Amino acid sequence: MDRRKFFRNGTLFTLGSAFLNPFETIAQHPDISTTLKGKKTKNIIVLVSDGMSSGTLNMADIYLNRKTGKGSNWLNLYRENKVNRALMDMASASSIVTDSAAASSSWGSGFRVKNGSLNIGVNGEEYLPIWQKFKKAGKMAGCVTTVPITHATPAGFCANSKSRNSQPEIAESYLKIKFDVLMGGGLQYFDSSLRSDKKDVFSAYESNGYQVVKTRNEMLATANDKPILGVFYEDGLPYTIDRENVKDLSNAVPTLAEMTQKAIDRMKNHKEGFVLQVEGGKVDWAAHANDIAGLLYDQVAFDEAIKVAIDFAEKDSNTLIIITSDHGNANPGIIYGSTSNDHFDSIQHFKHTNEWILNGFNPNSTLSQVKERIEFANGFALNDEEAKTILSYYEGLKKEDSGLYNYKNLPYKAFAEMQKSRTSVGWISMDHSADYTELAMFGPGSENLKPFIKNTDLHYFMLNAAEVENKF
């Protein structure tokens, strides 16, 4: 392949030293470079923990270390020197603080776009998303997520839209491109009884040969010779900790690791290879809510999906694994104090998210009901004043409208402040932050990663690794 032709659009020449010698072996990782010598990147799996601040990554590792003595799969890759590691600047075209649409589009298009848009340039240019480029190059392509499959992060790899909120249209656009695996939430964008235009998008997929599944068991029973559309919940999937403690949910909704395994099984035998995006989307939603149980347990669920991907890549030897986040959110962390160990360990015994707890109250709830529900779910008792504060939000005296995805104005912030004295976990906000994000790579091509890159670099890195020309 003529590499001068491959880079003819000039974009890579703006990357500085990051790509001056893309085939230079990184000396500080001789074990990695020796293992990868002569290997080709046939498959790419990109795992994104949406809204994961560094504190979230830390807490998940500490939580698992103290619970199991093993730590997280992600950080064990660091401990075992199995990956190359970098920081990534995730700014968008409109702000140093990105949203998920612009963040994913920077990877999807190779250009920074304005917050809220999907692969649409600042002057209205429409960029071909990277999963479409790989489809045109002959590879299979798919996405799995714990939020709607039409949400910003998967859509950033797959679709074009002036607005990330055009999810009904995005649901239809995926079919035109014929992606091979699409799994997550978002029934409201596919089901005729839930769409405002009453279109039966499910039937359209079925008539085009898709296996349409709506439960965990149906997903596990799918054949690997036909494309899969799995939509398991009206909006985002239930949080992991709620799913684990409600039998009906655990039977009906697959885990992110299970969806990841099914997606790999569906595409792994394709002769031209495959590309797959895996998103832990509810990590972001929990951060917006300052919901420690939602955040921590969904980060652990994402970590289990990492293991599925790494296990496959180690056996396959032709798969590049990319693990990252699109931005920070709320920047939680464990706070110093003599009780920090015990307080943080108490989260191991939580049964439900703050969302589950707070959705159980109404203006007619009593103080004793508030205290009993919280003690059942979190294992600690509020005092009367704290319970009264919680109830005040349901009596019309207060309204908390902070925190994205808080459509019912639940008192997330107030309750998180009460939890802080019991968990030793604090938060700086309820929104995105401008953190440089953690980036780790395993497999062929990973040896070319430099310690600091710009978000748009990743687009060209993937094309280069797979030897796919940027001609589409």
XYZ file of C-alpha atoms in Angstrom:
472
model
C 0.000 0.000 0.000
C 1.232 3.541 -0.873
C 1.385 5.240 2.522
C 1.842 8.678 0.964
C -1.509 8.161 -0.714
C -3.002 6.912 2.545
C -2.030 10.130 4.323
C -2.729 12.412 1.379
C -5.407 14.478 3.154
C -2.662 15.916 5.345
C -4.470 15.423 8.633
C -1.844 13.184 10.130
C 0.871 15.753 9.529
C -0.721 17.836 12.287
C -0.034 15.127 14.876
C 3.556 16.084 15.532
C 5.841 13.382 16.850
C 3.005 10.941 17.503
C 3.257 9.505 14.009
C 6.715 10.543 12.817
C 7.705 6.894 12.852
C 4.536 4.834 13.350
C 6.413 1.535 13.146
C 9.001 2.347 15.775
C 9.029 -0.226 18.582
C 8.587 1.135 22.090
C 11.706 0.101 23.967
C 10.231 0.275 27.433
C 7.837 -2.594 26.600
C 10.059 -5.257 25.052
C 7.708 -8.032 26.059
C 4.844 -6.404 24.205
C 6.818 -5.588 21.077
C 8.283 -9.094 20.894
C 4.835 -10.673 21.212
C 3.355 -8.446 18.502
C 6.190 -8.699 15.994
C 4.859 -9.573 12.553
C 1.197 -9.580 13.641
C -1.488 -7.788 11.633
C -4.481 -5.904 13.017
C -7.407 -7.806 11.568
C -9.969 -6.916 14.245
C -10.444 -3.864 16.466
C -12.462 -3.737 19.701
C -12.917 -0.290 21.252
C -14.164 -0.317 24.848
C -15.443 3.017 26.200
C -16.427 3.632 29.801
C -18.527 6.715 29.169
C -17.987 9.541 31.664
C -15.276 7.680 33.572
C -13.127 10.043 35.603
C -9.780 8.763 36.843
C -11.316 8.545 40.311
C -13.903 6.094 38.995
C -11.180 3.871 37.557
C -9.286 4.055 40.854
C -12.311 3.296 43.006
C -13.308 0.260 40.950
C -9.812 -1.160 41.330
C -9.697 -0.447 45.075
C -13.206 -1.875 45.504
C -12.235 -5.120 43.734
C -8.897 -5.348 45.500
C -10.537 -5.081 48.894
C -13.398 -7.405 47.972
C -11.606 -10.096 45.961
C -7.905 -9.365 46.391
C -7.452 -9.260 42.618
C -8.067 -5.694 41.486
C -9.675 -4.690 38.198
C -8.935 -6.269 34.840
C -8.083 -2.832 33.442
C -5.452 -1.949 36.025
C -4.117 -5.496 36.102
C -3.188 -4.953 32.459
C -1.003 -2.115 33.742
C 0.395 -4.169 36.597
C 1.292 -7.006 34.246
C 2.786 -4.643 31.632
C 0.455 -6.024 28.966
C -0.619 -2.734 27.407
C 0.683 0.527 26.081
C -0.794 3.496 27.869
C -1.471 7.166 27.085
C -3.504 10.220 28.001
C -5.892 11.681 25.425
C -7.054 15.281 24.998
C -10.827 15.071 24.418
C -11.780 18.725 23.769
C -14.498 19.375 21.183
C -14.644 22.084 18.520
C -16.859 24.205 20.749
C -15.497 23.605 24.261
C -12.623 22.269 26.312
C -15.362 20.240 28.039
C -16.794 17.802 25.531
C -20.089 15.980 25.447
C -20.337 12.348 24.399
C -21.502 13.117 20.858
C -18.528 15.318 20.011
C -16.147 12.984 21.832
C -17.259 9.908 19.923
C -17.373 11.877 16.668
C -13.726 12.864 17.100
C -12.913 9.147 16.965
C -15.586 8.489 14.366
C -14.672 11.229 11.895
C -11.118 12.284 12.682
C -12.305 15.858 13.204
C -13.409 17.840 16.223
C -17.074 18.776 15.985
C -19.337 20.922 18.124
C -20.958 19.481 21.224
C -24.291 17.887 20.426
C -23.535 16.935 16.830
C -22.553 13.610 15.275
C -19.872 13.650 12.579
C -21.004 17.022 11.247
C -18.224 19.598 10.842
C -18.291 23.159 12.147
C -19.274 24.392 8.681
C -21.805 21.646 8.036
C -19.426 19.125 6.484
C -20.663 15.533 6.697
C -17.858 13.132 7.578
C -18.083 9.421 6.894
C -18.045 7.638 10.299
C -15.263 5.150 10.870
C -17.434 2.042 11.246
C -18.870 2.834 7.808
C -15.323 3.092 6.454
C -14.530 -0.335 7.837
C -17.760 -1.748 6.400
C -16.776 -0.414 2.977
C -13.378 -2.071 3.450
C -15.136 -5.433 3.893
C -15.145 -5.845 7.670
C -18.106 -6.614 9.867
C -19.046 -3.859 12.318
C -21.081 -3.666 15.512
C -21.814 -1.817 18.727
C -23.060 -2.911 22.140
C -23.936 -0.587 25.013
C -25.831 -0.279 28.280
C -27.678 2.835 27.072
C -29.834 3.150 23.922
C -27.985 1.773 20.913
C -28.887 5.051 19.202
C -27.185 7.109 21.927
C -24.264 9.472 21.346
C -21.292 7.134 21.777
C -22.313 4.283 19.448
C -23.827 6.795 17.020
C -20.523 8.677 16.866
C -18.896 5.614 15.296
C -21.803 4.895 12.987
C -23.999 7.810 11.946
C -24.305 11.447 10.904
C -26.706 13.868 12.525
C -26.850 17.560 13.318
C -28.315 16.578 16.683
C -27.537 13.668 18.974
C -31.209 13.786 19.992
C -32.402 12.495 16.602
C -32.460 8.967 17.964
C -35.557 7.750 16.066
C -33.850 8.710 12.802
C -30.551 7.158 13.908
C -32.371 3.865 14.573
C -33.505 3.821 10.947
C -30.144 4.916 9.557
C -28.340 1.927 11.077
C -30.425 -0.399 8.907
C -29.413 1.381 5.697
C -25.747 0.761 6.557
C -26.438 -2.868 7.542
C -24.359 -3.055 10.695
C -23.856 -6.626 11.822
C -24.472 -6.359 15.585
C -26.466 -3.691 17.443
C -27.358 -4.333 21.085
C -28.403 -2.182 24.023
C -31.436 -0.226 25.151
C -33.769 2.094 23.242
C -37.057 0.286 22.622
C -38.722 3.693 22.324
C -36.853 4.292 19.055
C -37.706 0.943 17.428
C -41.130 -0.134 18.734
C -44.119 1.214 16.801
C -46.161 1.518 20.002
C -43.535 3.830 21.512
C -42.479 5.911 18.491
C -44.438 9.122 17.856
C -44.618 8.332 14.114
C -45.754 4.735 14.837
C -43.154 3.283 12.441
C -42.416 -0.387 13.070
C -38.629 -0.250 12.839
C -38.299 -3.747 14.265
C -40.221 -5.183 11.295
C -37.947 -3.327 8.900
C -34.913 -4.974 10.468
C -36.555 -8.402 10.437
C -37.466 -8.090 6.757
C -33.793 -7.376 6.062
C -32.652 -10.624 7.677
C -31.902 -9.445 11.223
C -32.486 -11.591 14.259
C -34.469 -9.198 16.471
C -34.214 -10.100 20.156
C -35.602 -8.407 23.247
C -34.506 -10.639 26.134
C -31.279 -12.145 27.411
C -32.310 -15.696 26.570
C -33.309 -14.706 23.039
C -29.896 -13.069 22.592
C -28.026 -16.118 23.843
C -30.006 -18.285 21.411
C -29.188 -16.259 18.299
C -27.340 -17.911 15.436
C -23.967 -16.610 14.327
C -24.782 -16.553 10.621
C -27.208 -13.605 10.609
C -27.032 -9.994 11.847
C -28.392 -9.243 15.329
C -30.491 -6.369 16.656
C -30.955 -6.693 20.416
C -32.997 -4.052 22.240
C -33.656 -4.956 25.852
C -35.181 -1.919 27.586
C -37.208 1.177 26.785
C -34.358 3.590 27.521
C -30.977 2.752 29.084
C -30.570 -0.725 30.539
C -31.045 -1.090 34.312
C -28.005 -0.369 36.457
C -25.923 -3.454 37.199
C -26.558 -3.495 40.950
C -30.330 -3.211 40.442
C -30.243 -5.890 37.772
C -28.337 -8.231 40.100
C -30.859 -7.780 42.925
C -34.108 -7.941 40.954
C -34.661 -11.461 39.614
C -36.883 -10.410 36.716
C -34.211 -8.012 35.480
C -31.347 -10.489 35.732
C -33.352 -13.013 33.728
C -34.433 -10.535 31.060
C -31.470 -8.207 30.518
C -27.992 -9.372 29.442
C -24.809 -8.021 30.980
C -22.385 -5.942 28.961
C -19.910 -8.832 29.077
C -22.543 -11.211 27.671
C -23.386 -8.808 24.852
C -19.678 -8.398 24.112
C -19.152 -12.169 23.928
C -22.160 -12.624 21.652
C -20.967 -9.831 19.339
C -17.497 -11.385 19.086
C -18.960 -14.838 18.427
C -21.144 -13.419 15.656
C -18.268 -11.675 13.838
C -15.032 -13.499 14.707
C -15.019 -15.891 11.749
C -15.465 -13.251 9.075
C -12.520 -13.545 6.719
C -11.951 -9.783 6.505
C -12.217 -9.295 10.264
C -14.473 -7.087 12.343
C -14.686 -3.891 14.377
C -16.704 -3.621 17.579
C -17.455 -0.795 19.974
C -18.380 -1.695 23.557
C -19.769 1.087 25.767
C -20.398 1.191 29.499
C -22.858 4.039 29.040
C -24.547 3.922 32.425
C -21.254 4.853 34.131
C -21.876 8.343 32.773
C -25.508 8.427 33.846
C -24.561 7.386 37.382
C -21.883 10.084 37.549
C -24.460 12.688 36.524
C -26.572 11.470 39.435
C -23.673 11.246 41.941
C -24.915 7.676 42.406
C -22.030 5.687 43.886
C -23.659 2.257 43.637
C -24.712 2.868 40.048
C -21.256 4.162 39.150
C -19.110 1.571 40.872
C -21.030 -1.555 39.923
C -21.436 -0.469 36.294
C -17.714 0.284 36.085
C -17.076 -3.237 37.366
C -19.494 -4.593 34.729
C -17.523 -2.704 32.095
C -14.351 -4.221 33.535
C -15.818 -7.687 32.994
C -16.394 -6.818 29.346
C -12.697 -5.874 29.133
C -11.823 -9.418 30.234
C -14.018 -10.911 27.504
C -12.273 -8.783 24.892
C -8.750 -9.425 26.197
C -9.350 -13.179 26.502
C -10.397 -13.269 22.857
C -7.498 -11.089 21.717
C -4.910 -13.180 23.547
C -6.098 -16.303 21.737
C -6.667 -14.605 18.402
C -3.400 -12.583 18.268
C -4.710 -10.397 15.408
C -7.020 -8.164 17.441
C -6.257 -4.641 18.654
C -7.994 -3.777 21.936
C -8.503 -0.081 22.750
C -9.752 0.804 26.249
C -10.629 4.378 27.138
C -13.187 6.950 28.285
C -14.656 9.887 26.378
C -14.527 12.441 29.204
C -14.570 12.775 32.963
C -17.799 13.288 34.861
C -18.327 14.541 38.417
C -14.755 13.500 39.362
C -15.587 11.315 42.377
C -12.997 10.074 44.820
C -12.407 8.546 48.244
C -11.880 11.224 50.871
C -9.219 11.057 53.572
C -10.264 10.177 57.111
C -9.846 7.641 59.889
C -13.012 5.823 58.770
C -12.334 5.853 55.025
C -11.545 2.128 54.754
C -14.655 0.905 56.541
C -16.902 3.484 54.938
C -15.773 2.664 51.413
C -16.007 -1.075 52.128
C -19.658 -0.615 53.111
C -20.505 -0.134 49.422
C -19.784 -3.841 48.949
C -23.029 -4.494 50.827
C -25.249 -2.016 48.946
C -28.211 -3.625 47.196
C -29.543 -0.832 44.992
C -28.801 2.451 43.286
C -29.923 5.850 44.458
C -32.240 5.858 41.442
C -34.012 2.750 42.747
C -34.185 4.186 46.265
C -35.456 7.642 45.356
C -38.002 6.430 42.818
C -39.675 4.567 45.680
C -40.844 7.738 47.442
C -43.840 10.006 46.846
C -45.615 12.859 48.680
C -47.426 10.324 50.863
C -44.283 8.528 52.037
C -43.556 8.652 55.768
C -40.297 9.263 57.592
C -40.166 5.652 58.663
C -40.680 4.445 55.075
C -37.829 6.659 53.862
C -35.507 5.403 56.584
C -36.470 1.746 56.086
C -35.984 1.799 52.296
C -32.580 3.447 52.548
C -31.424 1.094 55.303
C -32.532 -1.893 53.217
C -30.718 -0.657 50.104
C -27.586 0.878 51.663
C -27.320 -0.642 55.118
C -27.331 2.619 57.087
C -30.043 4.650 58.792
C -30.793 8.314 58.196
C -31.671 10.512 61.131
C -35.047 12.258 61.216
C -33.713 15.539 59.846
C -32.097 13.822 56.881
C -35.280 11.859 56.155
C -37.306 15.078 56.323
C -34.937 16.685 53.831
C -35.450 13.812 51.421
C -39.218 14.002 51.766
C -39.246 17.761 51.194
C -38.362 17.183 47.560
C -41.545 15.172 47.097
C -43.804 17.678 48.836
C -43.257 20.451 46.323
C -41.112 22.479 48.710
C -37.961 21.947 46.679
C -36.977 20.824 43.237
C -33.607 19.511 42.210
C -33.143 19.886 38.482
C -29.387 19.378 38.402
C -27.925 16.239 36.939
C -28.529 15.136 33.374
C -31.051 12.285 32.873
C -32.845 13.385 36.063
C -36.247 13.728 34.438
C -38.188 13.227 37.675
C -36.207 15.862 39.605
C -35.073 13.300 42.153
C -32.890 14.648 44.997
C -29.718 12.947 43.818
C -27.352 15.634 45.033
C -28.915 15.938 48.472
C -28.850 12.192 49.033
C -25.274 11.855 47.746
C -24.209 14.401 50.351
C -25.820 12.265 53.043
C -24.093 9.156 51.706
C -20.699 10.887 51.737
C -20.461 10.708 55.522
C -21.141 6.949 55.313
C -19.104 6.012 52.209
C -16.251 8.579 52.249
C -16.923 9.227 48.545
C -17.160 12.834 47.422
C -18.055 14.494 44.103
C -17.047 17.828 42.586
C -20.129 18.335 40.390
C -22.910 16.589 38.496
C -21.520 17.170 35.028
C -18.719 16.524 32.569
C -15.163 17.682 33.192
C -12.249 18.468 30.896
C -10.051 15.598 32.077
C -7.487 14.080 29.777
C -8.769 10.527 29.512
C -6.990 7.253 30.166
C -6.138 5.231 27.056
C -4.773 1.679 26.957
C -4.044 -0.572 23.985
C -3.337 -4.275 23.652
C -2.520 -6.251 20.540
C -0.977 -5.577 17.127
C -0.631 -1.861 16.471
C -0.578 -0.948 20.160
C 3.207 -0.656 20.075
C 2.783 2.545 18.027
C 0.843 4.397 20.736
C 2.580 7.517 22.041
C 2.124 8.768 25.637
C -0.106 11.738 24.758
C -2.471 12.070 21.803
C -5.349 14.203 20.595
C -8.786 12.565 20.339
C -8.884 12.857 16.538
C -5.592 10.950 16.295
C -7.368 7.771 17.312
C -9.437 7.749 14.113
C -6.345 7.615 11.912
C -4.561 5.291 14.327
C -7.290 2.674 13.824
C -7.301 3.054 10.042
C -3.521 2.824 9.949
C -3.388 -0.191 12.258
C -5.861 -2.121 10.093
C -4.210 -0.878 6.876
C -7.468 0.627 5.639
C -7.016 3.591 3.333
C -8.779 6.816 4.253
C -10.314 7.100 0.789
C -14.024 6.769 1.439
